[in-house]
Short mmCIF file of C-alpha atoms and ligand atoms in Angstrom, two decimals:
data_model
loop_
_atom_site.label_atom_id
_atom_site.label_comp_id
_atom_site.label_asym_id
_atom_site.label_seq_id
_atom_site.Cartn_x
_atom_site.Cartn_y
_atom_site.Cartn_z
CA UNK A 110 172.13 256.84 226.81
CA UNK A 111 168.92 258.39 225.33
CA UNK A 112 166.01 258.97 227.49
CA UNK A 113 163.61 257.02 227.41
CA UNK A 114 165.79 253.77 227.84
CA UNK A 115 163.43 250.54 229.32
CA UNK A 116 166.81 249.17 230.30
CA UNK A 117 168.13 251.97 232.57
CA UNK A 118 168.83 252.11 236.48
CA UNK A 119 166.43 255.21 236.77
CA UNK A 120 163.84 252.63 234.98
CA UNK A 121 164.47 249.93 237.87
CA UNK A 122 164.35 252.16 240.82
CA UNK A 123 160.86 253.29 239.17
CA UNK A 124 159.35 250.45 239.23
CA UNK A 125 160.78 249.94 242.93
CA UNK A 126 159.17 253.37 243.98
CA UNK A 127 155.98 252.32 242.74
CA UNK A 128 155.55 249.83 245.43
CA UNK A 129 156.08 251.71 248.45
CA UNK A 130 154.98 255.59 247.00
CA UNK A 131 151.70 256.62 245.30
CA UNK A 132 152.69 256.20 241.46
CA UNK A 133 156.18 256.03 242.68
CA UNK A 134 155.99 259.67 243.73
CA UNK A 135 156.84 262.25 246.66
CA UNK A 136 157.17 265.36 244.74
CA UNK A 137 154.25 265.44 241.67
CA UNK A 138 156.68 268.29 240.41
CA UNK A 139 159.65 265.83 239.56
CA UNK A 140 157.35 263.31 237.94
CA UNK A 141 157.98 262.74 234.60
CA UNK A 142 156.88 260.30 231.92
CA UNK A 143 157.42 257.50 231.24
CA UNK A 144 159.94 257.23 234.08
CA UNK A 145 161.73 260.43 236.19
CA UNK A 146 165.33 260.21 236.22
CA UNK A 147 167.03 259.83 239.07
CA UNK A 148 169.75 262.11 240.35
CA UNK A 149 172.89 260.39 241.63
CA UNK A 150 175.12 263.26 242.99
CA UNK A 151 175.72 266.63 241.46
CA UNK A 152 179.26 269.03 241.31
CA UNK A 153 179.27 272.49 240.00
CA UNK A 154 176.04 272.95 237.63
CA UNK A 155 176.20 269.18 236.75
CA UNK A 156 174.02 266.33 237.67
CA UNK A 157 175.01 262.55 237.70
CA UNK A 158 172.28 260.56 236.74
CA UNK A 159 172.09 256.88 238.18
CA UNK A 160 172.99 255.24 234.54
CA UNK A 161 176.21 257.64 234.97
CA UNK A 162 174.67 260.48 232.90
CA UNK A 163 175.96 263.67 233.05
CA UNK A 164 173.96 266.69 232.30
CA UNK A 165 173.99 270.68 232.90
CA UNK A 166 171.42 271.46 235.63
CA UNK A 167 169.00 274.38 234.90
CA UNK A 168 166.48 272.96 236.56
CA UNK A 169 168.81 274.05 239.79
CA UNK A 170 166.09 272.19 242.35
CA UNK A 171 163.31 274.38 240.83
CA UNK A 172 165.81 277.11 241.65
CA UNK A 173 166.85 277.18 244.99
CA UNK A 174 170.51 275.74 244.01
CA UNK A 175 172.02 278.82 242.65
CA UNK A 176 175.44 277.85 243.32
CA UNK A 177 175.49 274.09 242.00
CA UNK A 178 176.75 271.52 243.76
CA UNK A 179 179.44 270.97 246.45
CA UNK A 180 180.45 274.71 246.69
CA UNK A 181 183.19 274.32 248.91
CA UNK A 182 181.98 277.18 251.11
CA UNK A 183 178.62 275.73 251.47
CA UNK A 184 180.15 272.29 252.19
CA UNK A 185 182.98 273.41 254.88
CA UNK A 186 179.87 275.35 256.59
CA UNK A 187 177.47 272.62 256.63
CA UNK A 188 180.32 269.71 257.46
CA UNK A 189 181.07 271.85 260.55
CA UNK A 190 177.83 272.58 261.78
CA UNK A 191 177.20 268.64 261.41
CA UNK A 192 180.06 267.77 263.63
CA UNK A 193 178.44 270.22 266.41
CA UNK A 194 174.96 269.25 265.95
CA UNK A 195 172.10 269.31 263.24
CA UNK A 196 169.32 270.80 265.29
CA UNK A 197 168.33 271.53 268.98
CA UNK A 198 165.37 272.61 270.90
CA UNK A 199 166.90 275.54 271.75
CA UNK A 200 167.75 278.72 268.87
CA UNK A 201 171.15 279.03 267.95
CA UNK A 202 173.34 282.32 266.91
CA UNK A 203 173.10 281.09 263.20
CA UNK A 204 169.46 282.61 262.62
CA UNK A 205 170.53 285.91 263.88
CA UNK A 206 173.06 285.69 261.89
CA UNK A 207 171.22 284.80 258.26
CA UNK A 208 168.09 286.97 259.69
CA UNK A 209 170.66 290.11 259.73
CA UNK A 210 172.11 289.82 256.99
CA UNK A 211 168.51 289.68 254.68
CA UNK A 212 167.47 292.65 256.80
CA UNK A 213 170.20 294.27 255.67
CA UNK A 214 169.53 292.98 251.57
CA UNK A 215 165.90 293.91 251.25
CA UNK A 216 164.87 297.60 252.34
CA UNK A 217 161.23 296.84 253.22
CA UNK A 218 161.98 293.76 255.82
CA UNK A 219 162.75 295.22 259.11
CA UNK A 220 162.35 291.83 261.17
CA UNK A 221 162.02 288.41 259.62
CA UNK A 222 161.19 284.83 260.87
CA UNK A 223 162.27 281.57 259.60
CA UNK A 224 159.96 278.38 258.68
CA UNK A 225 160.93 274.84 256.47
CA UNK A 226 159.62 275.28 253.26
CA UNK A 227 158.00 278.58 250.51
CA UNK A 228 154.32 276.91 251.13
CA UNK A 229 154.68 277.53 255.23
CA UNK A 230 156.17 281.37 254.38
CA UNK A 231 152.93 282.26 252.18
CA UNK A 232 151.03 280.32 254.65
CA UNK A 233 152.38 282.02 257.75
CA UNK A 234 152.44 285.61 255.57
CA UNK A 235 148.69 285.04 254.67
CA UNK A 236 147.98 284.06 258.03
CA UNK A 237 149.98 287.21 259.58
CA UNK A 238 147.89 289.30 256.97
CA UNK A 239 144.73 288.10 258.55
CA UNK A 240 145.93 288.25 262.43
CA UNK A 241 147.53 292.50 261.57
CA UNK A 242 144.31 293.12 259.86
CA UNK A 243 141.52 291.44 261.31
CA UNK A 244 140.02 290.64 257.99
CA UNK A 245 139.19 287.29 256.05
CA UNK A 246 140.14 287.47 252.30
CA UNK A 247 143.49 287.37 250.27
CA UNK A 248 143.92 288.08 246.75
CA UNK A 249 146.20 286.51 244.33
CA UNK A 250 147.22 286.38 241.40
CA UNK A 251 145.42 283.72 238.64
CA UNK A 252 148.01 281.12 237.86
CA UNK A 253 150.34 282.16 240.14
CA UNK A 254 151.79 279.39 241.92
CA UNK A 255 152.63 280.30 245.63
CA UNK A 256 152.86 276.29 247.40
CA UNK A 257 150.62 274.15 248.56
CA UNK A 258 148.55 275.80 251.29
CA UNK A 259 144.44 275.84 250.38
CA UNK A 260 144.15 279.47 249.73
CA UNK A 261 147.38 280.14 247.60
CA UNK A 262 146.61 277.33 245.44
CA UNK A 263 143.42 278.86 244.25
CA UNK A 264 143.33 279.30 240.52
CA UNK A 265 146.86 277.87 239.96
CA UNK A 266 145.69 276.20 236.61
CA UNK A 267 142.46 277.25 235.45
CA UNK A 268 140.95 276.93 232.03
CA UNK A 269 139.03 278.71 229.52
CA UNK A 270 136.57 276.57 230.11
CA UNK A 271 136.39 277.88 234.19
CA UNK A 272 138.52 280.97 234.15
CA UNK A 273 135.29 283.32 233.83
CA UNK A 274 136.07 286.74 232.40
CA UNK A 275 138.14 289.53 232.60
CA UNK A 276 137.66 289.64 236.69
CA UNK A 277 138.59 285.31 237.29
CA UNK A 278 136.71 283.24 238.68
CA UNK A 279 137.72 281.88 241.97
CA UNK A 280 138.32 278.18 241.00
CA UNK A 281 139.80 275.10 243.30
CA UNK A 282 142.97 273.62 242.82
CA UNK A 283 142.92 270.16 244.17
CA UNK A 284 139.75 267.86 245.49
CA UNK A 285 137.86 268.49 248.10
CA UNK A 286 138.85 272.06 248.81
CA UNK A 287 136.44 273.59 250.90
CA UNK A 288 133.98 276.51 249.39
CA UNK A 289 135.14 278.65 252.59
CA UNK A 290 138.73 279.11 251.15
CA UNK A 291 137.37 280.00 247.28
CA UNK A 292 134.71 282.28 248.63
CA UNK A 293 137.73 284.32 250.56
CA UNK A 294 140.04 283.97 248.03
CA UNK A 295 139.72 287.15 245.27
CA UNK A 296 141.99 286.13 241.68
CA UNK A 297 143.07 289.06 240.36
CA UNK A 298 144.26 288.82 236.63
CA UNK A 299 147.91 289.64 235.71
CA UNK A 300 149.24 292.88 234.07
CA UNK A 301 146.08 294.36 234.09
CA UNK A 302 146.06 297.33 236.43
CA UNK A 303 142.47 298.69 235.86
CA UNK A 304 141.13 295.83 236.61
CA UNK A 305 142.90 294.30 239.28
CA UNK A 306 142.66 297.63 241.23
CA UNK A 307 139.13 297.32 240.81
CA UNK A 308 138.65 293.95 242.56
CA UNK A 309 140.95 294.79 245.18
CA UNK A 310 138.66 298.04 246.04
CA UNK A 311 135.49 296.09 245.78
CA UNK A 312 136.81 293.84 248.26
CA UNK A 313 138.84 296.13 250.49
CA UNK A 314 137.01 296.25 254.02
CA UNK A 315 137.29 292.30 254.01
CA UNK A 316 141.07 292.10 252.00
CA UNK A 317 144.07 290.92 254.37
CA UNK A 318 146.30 291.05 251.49
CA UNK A 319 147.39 291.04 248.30
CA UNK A 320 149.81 288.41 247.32
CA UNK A 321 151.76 288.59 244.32
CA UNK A 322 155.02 286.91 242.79
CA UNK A 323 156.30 290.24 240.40
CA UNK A 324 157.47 287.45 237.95
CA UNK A 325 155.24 284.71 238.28
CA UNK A 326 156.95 281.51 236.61
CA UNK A 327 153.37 279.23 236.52
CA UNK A 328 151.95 281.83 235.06
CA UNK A 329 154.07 282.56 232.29
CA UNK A 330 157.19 283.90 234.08
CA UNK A 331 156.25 287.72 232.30
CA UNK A 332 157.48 290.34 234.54
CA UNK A 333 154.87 292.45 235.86
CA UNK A 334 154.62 295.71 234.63
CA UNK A 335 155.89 298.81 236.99
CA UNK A 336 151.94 300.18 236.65
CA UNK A 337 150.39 297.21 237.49
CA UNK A 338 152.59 296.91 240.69
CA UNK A 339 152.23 300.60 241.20
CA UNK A 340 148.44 300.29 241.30
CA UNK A 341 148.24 296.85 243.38
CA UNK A 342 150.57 298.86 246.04
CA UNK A 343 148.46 301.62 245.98
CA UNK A 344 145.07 299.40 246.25
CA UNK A 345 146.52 298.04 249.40
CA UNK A 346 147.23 301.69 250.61
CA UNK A 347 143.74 302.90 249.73
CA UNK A 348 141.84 299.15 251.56
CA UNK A 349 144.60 299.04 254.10
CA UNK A 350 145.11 295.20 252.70
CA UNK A 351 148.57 294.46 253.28
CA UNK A 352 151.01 294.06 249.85
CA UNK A 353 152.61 290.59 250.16
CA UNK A 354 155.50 289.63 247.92
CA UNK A 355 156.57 286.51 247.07
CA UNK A 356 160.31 286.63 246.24
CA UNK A 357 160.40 282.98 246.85
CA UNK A 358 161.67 282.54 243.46
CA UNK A 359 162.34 286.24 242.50
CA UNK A 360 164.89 287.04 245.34
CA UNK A 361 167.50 285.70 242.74
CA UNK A 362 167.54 288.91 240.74
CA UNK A 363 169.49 290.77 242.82
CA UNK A 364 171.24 291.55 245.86
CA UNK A 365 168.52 293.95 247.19
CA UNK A 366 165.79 291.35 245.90
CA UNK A 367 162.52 291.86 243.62
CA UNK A 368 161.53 294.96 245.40
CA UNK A 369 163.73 298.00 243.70
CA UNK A 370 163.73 296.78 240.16
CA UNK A 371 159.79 297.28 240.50
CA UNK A 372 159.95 300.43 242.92
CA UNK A 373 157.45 298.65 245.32
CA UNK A 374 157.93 298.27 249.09
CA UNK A 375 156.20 295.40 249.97
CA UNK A 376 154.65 294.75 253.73
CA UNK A 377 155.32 291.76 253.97
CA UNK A 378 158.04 289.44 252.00
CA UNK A 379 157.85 285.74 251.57
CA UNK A 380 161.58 284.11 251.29
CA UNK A 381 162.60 280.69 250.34
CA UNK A 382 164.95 278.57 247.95
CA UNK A 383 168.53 280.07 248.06
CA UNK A 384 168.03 281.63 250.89
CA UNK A 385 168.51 277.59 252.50
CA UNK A 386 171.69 277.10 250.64
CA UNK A 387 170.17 273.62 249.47
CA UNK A 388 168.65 272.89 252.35
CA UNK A 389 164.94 273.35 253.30
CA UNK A 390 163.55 276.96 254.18
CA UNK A 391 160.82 280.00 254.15
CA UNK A 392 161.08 283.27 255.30
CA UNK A 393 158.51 285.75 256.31
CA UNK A 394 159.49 288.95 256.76
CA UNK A 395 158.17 293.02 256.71
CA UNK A 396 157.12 296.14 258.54
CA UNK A 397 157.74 295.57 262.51
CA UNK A 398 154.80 296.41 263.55
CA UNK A 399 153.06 293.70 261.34
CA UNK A 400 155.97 290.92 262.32
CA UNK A 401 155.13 291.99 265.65
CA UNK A 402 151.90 289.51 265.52
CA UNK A 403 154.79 286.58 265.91
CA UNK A 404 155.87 288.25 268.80
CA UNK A 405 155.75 286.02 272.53
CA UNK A 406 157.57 288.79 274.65
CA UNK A 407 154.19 289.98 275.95
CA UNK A 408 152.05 286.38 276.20
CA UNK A 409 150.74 284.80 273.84
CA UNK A 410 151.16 286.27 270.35
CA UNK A 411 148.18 286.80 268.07
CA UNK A 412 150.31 284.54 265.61
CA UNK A 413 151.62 281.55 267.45
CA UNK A 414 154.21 279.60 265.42
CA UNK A 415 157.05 276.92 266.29
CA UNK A 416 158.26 274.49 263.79
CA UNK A 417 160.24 271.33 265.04
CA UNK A 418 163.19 272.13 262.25
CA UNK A 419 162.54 276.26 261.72
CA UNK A 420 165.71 278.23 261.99
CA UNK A 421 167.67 274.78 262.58
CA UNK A 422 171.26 275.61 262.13
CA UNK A 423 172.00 273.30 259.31
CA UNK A 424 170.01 275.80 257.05
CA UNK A 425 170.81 278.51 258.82
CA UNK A 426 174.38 278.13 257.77
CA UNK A 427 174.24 276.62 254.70
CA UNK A 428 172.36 279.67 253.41
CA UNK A 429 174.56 282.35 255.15
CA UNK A 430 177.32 281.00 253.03
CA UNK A 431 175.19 280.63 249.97
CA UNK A 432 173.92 284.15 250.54
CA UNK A 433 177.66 285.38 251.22
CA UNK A 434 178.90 284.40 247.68
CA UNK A 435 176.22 286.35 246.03
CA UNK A 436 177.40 289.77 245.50
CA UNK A 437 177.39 292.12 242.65
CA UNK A 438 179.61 290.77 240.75
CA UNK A 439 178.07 287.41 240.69
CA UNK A 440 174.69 288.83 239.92
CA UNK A 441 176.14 290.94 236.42
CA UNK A 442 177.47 287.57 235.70
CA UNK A 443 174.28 285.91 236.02
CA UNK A 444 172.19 288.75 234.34
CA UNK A 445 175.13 288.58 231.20
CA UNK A 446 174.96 284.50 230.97
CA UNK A 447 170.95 284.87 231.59
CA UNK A 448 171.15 287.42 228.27
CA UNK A 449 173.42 285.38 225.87
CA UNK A 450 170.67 282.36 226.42
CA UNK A 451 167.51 284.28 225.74
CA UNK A 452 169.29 286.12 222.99
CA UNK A 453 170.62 282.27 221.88
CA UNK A 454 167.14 280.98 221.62
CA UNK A 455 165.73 283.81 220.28
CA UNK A 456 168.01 283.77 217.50
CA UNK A 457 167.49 279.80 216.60
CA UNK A 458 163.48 280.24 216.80
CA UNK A 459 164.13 282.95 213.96
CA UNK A 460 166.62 280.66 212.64
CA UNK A 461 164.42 277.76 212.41
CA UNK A 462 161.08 279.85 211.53
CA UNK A 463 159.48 278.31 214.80
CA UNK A 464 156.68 281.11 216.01
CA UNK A 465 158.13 281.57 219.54
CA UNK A 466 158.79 283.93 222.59
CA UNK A 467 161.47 284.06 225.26
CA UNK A 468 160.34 285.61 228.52
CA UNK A 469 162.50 285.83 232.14
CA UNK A 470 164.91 288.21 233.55
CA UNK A 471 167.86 287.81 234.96
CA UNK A 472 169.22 284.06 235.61
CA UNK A 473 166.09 283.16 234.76
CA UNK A 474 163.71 282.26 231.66
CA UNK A 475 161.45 280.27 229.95
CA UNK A 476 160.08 279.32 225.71
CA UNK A 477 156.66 279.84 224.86
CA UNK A 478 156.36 278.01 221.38
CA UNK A 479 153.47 280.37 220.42
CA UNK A 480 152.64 283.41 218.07
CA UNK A 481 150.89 285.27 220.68
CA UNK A 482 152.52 288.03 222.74
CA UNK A 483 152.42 285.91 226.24
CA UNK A 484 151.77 288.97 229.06
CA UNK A 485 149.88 286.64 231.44
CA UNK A 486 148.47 283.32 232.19
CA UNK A 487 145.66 283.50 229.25
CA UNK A 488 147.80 284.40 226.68
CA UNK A 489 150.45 282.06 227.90
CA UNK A 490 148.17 279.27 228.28
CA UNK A 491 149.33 276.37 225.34
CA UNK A 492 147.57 275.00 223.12
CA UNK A 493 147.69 271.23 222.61
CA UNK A 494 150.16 272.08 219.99
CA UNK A 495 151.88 274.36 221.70
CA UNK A 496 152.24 272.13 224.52
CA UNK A 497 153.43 269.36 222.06
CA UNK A 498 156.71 271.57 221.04
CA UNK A 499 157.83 272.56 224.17
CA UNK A 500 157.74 268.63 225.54
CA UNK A 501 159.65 268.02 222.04
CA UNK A 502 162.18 270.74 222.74
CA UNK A 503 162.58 269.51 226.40
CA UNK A 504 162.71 266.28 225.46
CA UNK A 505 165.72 267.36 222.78
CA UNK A 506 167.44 269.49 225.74
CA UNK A 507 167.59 266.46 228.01
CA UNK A 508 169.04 263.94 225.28
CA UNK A 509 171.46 266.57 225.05
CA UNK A 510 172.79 267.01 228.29
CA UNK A 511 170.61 269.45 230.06
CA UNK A 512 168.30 269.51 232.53
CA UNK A 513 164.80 272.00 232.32
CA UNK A 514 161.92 271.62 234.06
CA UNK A 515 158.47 269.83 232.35
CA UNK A 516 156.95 273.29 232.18
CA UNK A 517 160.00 275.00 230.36
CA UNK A 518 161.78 277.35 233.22
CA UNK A 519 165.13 277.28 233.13
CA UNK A 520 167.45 278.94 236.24
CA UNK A 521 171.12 279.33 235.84
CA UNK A 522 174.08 279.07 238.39
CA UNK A 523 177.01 280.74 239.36
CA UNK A 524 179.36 277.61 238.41
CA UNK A 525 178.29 278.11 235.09
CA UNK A 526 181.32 278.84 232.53
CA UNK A 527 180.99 280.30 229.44
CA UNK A 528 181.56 277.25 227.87
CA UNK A 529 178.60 275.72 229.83
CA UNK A 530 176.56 278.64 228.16
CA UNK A 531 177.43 277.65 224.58
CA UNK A 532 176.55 274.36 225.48
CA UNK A 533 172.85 275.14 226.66
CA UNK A 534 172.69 277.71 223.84
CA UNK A 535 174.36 274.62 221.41
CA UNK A 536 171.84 272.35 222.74
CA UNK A 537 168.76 274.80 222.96
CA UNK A 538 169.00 275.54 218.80
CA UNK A 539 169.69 271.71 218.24
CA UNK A 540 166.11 270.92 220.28
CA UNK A 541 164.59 273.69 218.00
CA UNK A 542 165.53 272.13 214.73
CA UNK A 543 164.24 269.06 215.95
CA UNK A 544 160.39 271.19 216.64
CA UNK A 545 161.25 272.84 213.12
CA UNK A 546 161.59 268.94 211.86
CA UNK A 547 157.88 268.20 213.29
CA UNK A 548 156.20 270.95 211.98
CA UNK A 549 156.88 270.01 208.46
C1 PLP B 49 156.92 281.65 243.93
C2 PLP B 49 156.85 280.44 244.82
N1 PLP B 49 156.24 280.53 246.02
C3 PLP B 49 156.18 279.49 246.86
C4 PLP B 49 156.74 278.26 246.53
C5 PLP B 49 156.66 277.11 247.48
O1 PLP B 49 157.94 276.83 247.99
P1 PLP B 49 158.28 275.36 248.56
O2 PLP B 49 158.35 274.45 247.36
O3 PLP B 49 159.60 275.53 249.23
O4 PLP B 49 157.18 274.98 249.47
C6 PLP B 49 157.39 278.13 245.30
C7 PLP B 49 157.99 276.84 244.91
O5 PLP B 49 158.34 276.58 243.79
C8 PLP B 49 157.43 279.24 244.42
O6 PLP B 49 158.02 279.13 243.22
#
């Protein structure tokens, strides 16, 4: 069945969803046009649509499903901890568990707390910044996507026309945010070390933090440069701003996270996506004596924070298993399959004469249909042309059995065979042709 079909069960439930959600929506991520396809069950890296479509998944839940679907482990651990209950008011021995062992993965997190969802780790993170510090402002990084809370959302898609210059412009994300959060928000531009250290020393008495995503995937999904982390770690060092890291997505690289490949120690790290094994989860975690602001031993802490479903077991468990199959071994094998697919593409954009770059690390990557040299959100930003090939090559990819998401990023997962592989690579040079076919 090609997509779009006006016949199709995903079409139906559509037009169900638009009574009862706004524009038929929860999640303005997954919305797709004319209609979003909906998932029926998934096993391995595959998806089952609801018209019985099968596809590869690299869209992987925006990346938190690094193992697939139905991984035995993951089910036998989450079946069990059903049968003896889903979540209590009381903390169980599975936190301590998942909190040791990610104390144990990443060097620069000495205690760690759990929350529901990325958006409540930067939240809590930022927040933690501000209690440790006494001090108003964050920076971040422009289009750098970090979750939904006011201040991390700052300059998540501005455009020429409001970006400003080569220090950005501090410009609202959705309605009616307040001018409190943009006036303590500072946007630092990408891969630009000179510059960003700058900012961050102009600002320092009133800088909490810095918080920055080493490979941001809104904003291009470059990797930083080792000098432009080097001098952001050493801003914070110099202002006494703490260095926040979001590994939400990043923590894939590796079994030690984000943090070595860059040679930063971060303060503070935000966690999230595989660390839930599928289910919902955040993690903040860093330096003791800032994690100590969470602390209740002593009254009440200068960070108070509960969370009806934080640390609930089901997670808990479901993402000490996840995190229990990832060793080296698996991450070679994702770093090798991530390399045949960049080199795959690579190779049909030359093939096909379309003016293109492939960016990513790892199990991770993205296409930028575009001559320029993409090293942060400016020169990644599409044009209208640009944008028009990548929705073409998507569009080709999904017809084709396999899943991306609308903005291009593509996340592998340890099911994967090398078959699988060929098949995205297969598909990926067939979707090319057909942007080759467009251009003429
Ligand atoms: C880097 C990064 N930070 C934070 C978040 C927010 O996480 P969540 O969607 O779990 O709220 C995301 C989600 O995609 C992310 O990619």
């Amino acid at each position: 069945m090609q997509y779009p079909d006006e016949h199709s069960r995903s079409r139906a439930l559509f037009e169900r969803a638009q009574q009862y959600l706004p524009g038929g929506n929860t999640r303005t991520t997954v919305y797709m046009k004319p209609y979003p396809i909906y998932a029926a069950r998934g096993e391995g890296c595959r998806v089952w649509d609801v018209d019985g479509v099968a596809r590869i998944d690299c869209i992987n839940n925006f990346t938190s499903q690094i193992h697939g679907y139905a991984h035995p482990a993951i089910l036998s651990a989450i079946l069990e901890q059903a049968a003896a209950g889903t979540a209590f008011g009381l903390p169980t021995s599975s936190e301590i568990d998942l909190a040791q062992l990610i104390c144990e993965r990443i060097d620069s997190i000495e205690t760690l707390r759990f929350m529901n969802s990325g958006t409540e780790a930067v939240m809590m993170a930022l927040k933690a910044a501000r209690a440790y510090t006494g001090r108003p402002k964050i920076a971040k990084v422009e289009g750098a996507y970090h979750g939904s809370y006011d201040y991390s959302e700052v300059s998540l898609d501005p455009t020429p026309a409001n970006w400003g210059d080569r220090q950005p412009a501090s410009v609202a994300y959705a309605a009616g945010t307040p001018h409190g959060v943009t006036n303590d928000v500072i946007v630092l531009p990408f891969n630009d070390p000179e510059a960003a250290r700058t900012m961050i020393e102009a600002h320092g008495p009133e800088l909490a933090g810095v918080l920055v995503d080493p490979m941001p995937n809104r904003a291009g999904l470059v990797p930083a440069t080792n000098e432009y982390m080097t001098a952001l770690r050493s801003a914070c060092n110099k202002t006494g701003a703490l260095l926040i890291m979001d590994e939400i997505i990043v923590f894939r690289l590796g079994m030690h996270g984000a943090q070595p490949d860059w040679g930063v120690r971060a303060d503070l790290t935000t966690l999230g996506k595989i660390i839930g094994g599928g289910f919902p989860v955040g993690a903040v975690g860093g330096r003791r004596d800032v994690m100590e602001v969470f602390n209740p031993t002593r009254g009440k802490p200068a960070l108070p924070h509960g969370g009806t479903f934080s640390a609930n077991p089901m997670t808990m468990r479901a993402g000490l298993a996840a995190m229990e199959l990832l060793n080296s071994p698996t991450f070679e094998r994702l770093d090798h399959m991530g390399d045949i697919v960049r080199q795959g593409i690579r190779a049909a954009l030359k093939r096909h004469d379309v003016a293109g770059t492939v960016v990513g690390r790892g199990s991770l990557l993205k296409v930028h249909f575009t001559p320029r040299a993409v090293q942060d959100y400016r020169s990644a930003f599409p044009t209208a042309d640009e944008a028009r090939r990548l929705a073409l090559f998507n569009r080709g990819l999904l017809n084709r059995g396999i899943l991306a998401a609308g903005y291009g990023l593509m996340a592998l997962s340890t099911p994967m065979t090398d078959a699988d592989i060929a098949e995205i690579v297969h598909a990926a040079d067939q979707s090319i042709a057909d942007v080759a076919a467009a251009m003429d």
